[in-house]
Coordinates of C-alpha atoms in Angstrom, one line a residue:
M1 CA 108.6 13.3 -3.6
T2 CA 107.3 10.2 -5.4
R3 CA 107.8 8.8 -8.8
R4 CA 104.4 9.9 -9.9
F5 CA 101.2 11.4 -8.6
D6 CA 97.9 9.6 -8.9
A7 CA 94.5 11.3 -8.5
D8 CA 94.4 10.7 -4.7
A9 CA 97.8 12.3 -4.3
V10 CA 96.7 15.3 -6.4
L11 CA 93.5 15.7 -4.2
Y12 CA 95.6 15.5 -1.1
R13 CA 98.1 18.2 -2.2
L14 CA 95.3 20.5 -3.6
T15 CA 93.4 20.2 -0.3
E16 CA 96.5 21.2 1.6
L17 CA 97.1 24.2 -0.7
F18 CA 93.5 25.3 -0.7
V19 CA 93.3 25.2 3.1
S20 CA 96.5 27.0 3.7
R21 CA 96.0 29.7 1.0
R22 CA 92.5 29.6 -0.5
P23 CA 91.0 28.0 -3.6
P24 CA 92.0 29.8 -6.8
D25 CA 89.6 30.7 -9.5
Y26 CA 91.3 28.4 -12.0
I27 CA 93.9 25.6 -12.2
R28 CA 95.9 25.2 -15.3
S29 CA 97.3 21.8 -16.0
D30 CA 98.2 19.4 -18.7
N31 CA 95.9 16.6 -19.7
G32 CA 97.7 14.0 -17.5
P33 CA 95.6 11.3 -16.1
E34 CA 96.0 12.5 -12.5
F35 CA 94.2 15.8 -13.4
T36 CA 91.6 14.4 -15.8
A37 CA 90.5 11.7 -13.3
R38 CA 86.8 11.9 -12.6
A39 CA 87.4 12.2 -8.8
V40 CA 89.7 15.3 -9.3
R41 CA 87.3 16.9 -11.8
E42 CA 84.3 16.4 -9.5
W43 CA 86.1 17.7 -6.5
L44 CA 87.3 20.8 -8.3
S45 CA 83.7 21.4 -9.5
R46 CA 82.4 21.1 -5.9
V47 CA 84.9 23.6 -4.6
K48 CA 84.1 25.9 -7.5
V49 CA 87.5 25.9 -9.1
K50 CA 87.5 25.9 -12.9
T51 CA 90.1 24.1 -15.0
L52 CA 92.2 25.4 -17.9
N53 CA 93.9 22.6 -19.8
I54 CA 97.0 23.0 -21.8
E55 CA 96.7 21.7 -25.3
P56 CA 99.0 18.8 -26.0
G57 CA 102.2 20.0 -27.6
S58 CA 101.7 23.6 -26.4
P59 CA 104.0 24.1 -23.4
W60 CA 104.1 27.9 -23.9
E61 CA 100.6 28.0 -22.5
N62 CA 102.1 27.6 -19.1
G63 CA 105.2 29.8 -19.2
Y64 CA 105.8 29.8 -15.5
N65 CA 106.0 26.1 -15.3
E66 CA 108.2 25.8 -18.3
S67 CA 110.6 28.4 -16.8
F68 CA 110.7 26.4 -13.6
N69 CA 111.3 23.2 -15.5
G70 CA 114.1 24.8 -17.4
K71 CA 115.8 26.1 -14.3
L72 CA 115.5 22.7 -12.6
R73 CA 117.0 20.9 -15.6
D74 CA 119.8 23.4 -16.1
E75 CA 120.7 24.0 -12.4
L76 CA 120.3 20.4 -11.1
L77 CA 119.2 17.6 -13.3
N78 CA 121.8 18.0 -16.1
G79 CA 124.6 18.0 -13.6
E80 CA 123.7 15.1 -11.5
I81 CA 123.5 11.3 -11.8
F82 CA 121.1 9.9 -9.2
Y83 CA 122.0 6.4 -8.1
T84 CA 119.0 5.9 -5.8
L85 CA 115.6 7.4 -5.4
K86 CA 116.5 8.6 -1.9
E87 CA 119.5 10.5 -3.2
A88 CA 117.3 12.2 -5.9
Q89 CA 114.8 13.1 -3.2
I90 CA 117.4 14.7 -0.9
L91 CA 119.2 16.6 -3.7
I92 CA 116.0 17.8 -5.3
E93 CA 114.6 18.9 -1.9
R94 CA 117.8 20.8 -1.2
W95 CA 117.6 22.5 -4.6
R96 CA 113.9 23.3 -4.0
R97 CA 114.6 25.0 -0.7
E98 CA 117.4 27.0 -2.2
Y99 CA 115.2 28.0 -5.2
N100 CA 112.3 29.2 -3.0
K101 CA 114.1 30.6 0.0
V102 CA 117.5 32.0 -1.2
S103 CA 117.6 32.4 -5.0
P104 CA 116.6 35.8 -6.3
H105 CA 113.7 35.9 -8.9
S106 CA 113.7 38.7 -11.4
A107 CA 109.8 38.8 -11.5
L108 CA 109.9 39.5 -7.7
G109 CA 112.4 42.3 -7.8
Y110 CA 115.3 39.9 -7.3
R111 CA 113.9 38.6 -4.0
P112 CA 113.3 35.0 -3.2
P113 CA 109.6 33.9 -3.2
A114 CA 109.6 32.6 0.4
P115 CA 112.6 33.8 2.3
E116 CA 113.4 32.3 5.7
P117 CA 112.3 34.5 8.5
I118 CA 115.0 35.7 10.9
Q119 CA 114.4 34.2 14.3
V120 CA 115.4 36.4 17.2
T121 CA 115.0 34.9 20.6
P122 CA 115.4 36.5 24.1
R123 CA 118.4 34.2 24.8
D124 CA 120.2 35.4 21.7
P125 CA 122.9 38.0 22.7
G126 CA 121.8 40.0 19.6
Y127 CA 118.3 40.3 21.1
A128 CA 119.4 42.4 24.0
M129 CA 121.3 44.8 21.6
L130 CA 118.2 44.9 19.4
R131 CA 115.9 45.7 22.3
Q132 CA 118.4 48.4 23.6
D133 CA 118.6 50.0 20.1
L134 CA 114.8 50.1 19.9
W135 CA 114.5 51.8 23.2
L136 CA 117.2 54.3 22.4
D137 CA 115.4 55.3 19.2
L138 CA 112.1 56.0 20.9
P139 CA 111.1 59.6 21.4
P140 CA 111.0 60.8 25.1
I141 CA 107.6 60.4 26.8
L142 CA 106.0 63.6 27.8
T143 CA 104.5 63.6 31.3

């Protein structure tokens, strides 16, 4: 987390997202200088992603972002005083992980957007029980 994103930081993050997921058809953003920079507009054009800009003073045009901003403000920012940038980074990252991996979201059927996978390893005592239960549930093999 940094204090602000410049055009280079936006390009870096968008590249990461596009490689890991795929380029979207559109990106909706405000008219901030980091998204209106020539380098960002040219790059988005080259990768064939169209832009939809939010009109100034019209936050309802991006309801998902406004909902997130409200939750962040209500659940974290209004209840904390950050004395250092590092403290803010740690607490915001902790909140972000909770928000994405634990907190239920009504739009997702009260499931978290990116739940932590359950790691079961062969050395885990529960693994042997899991394997045994799986074998017991298999139908007999006809020979």
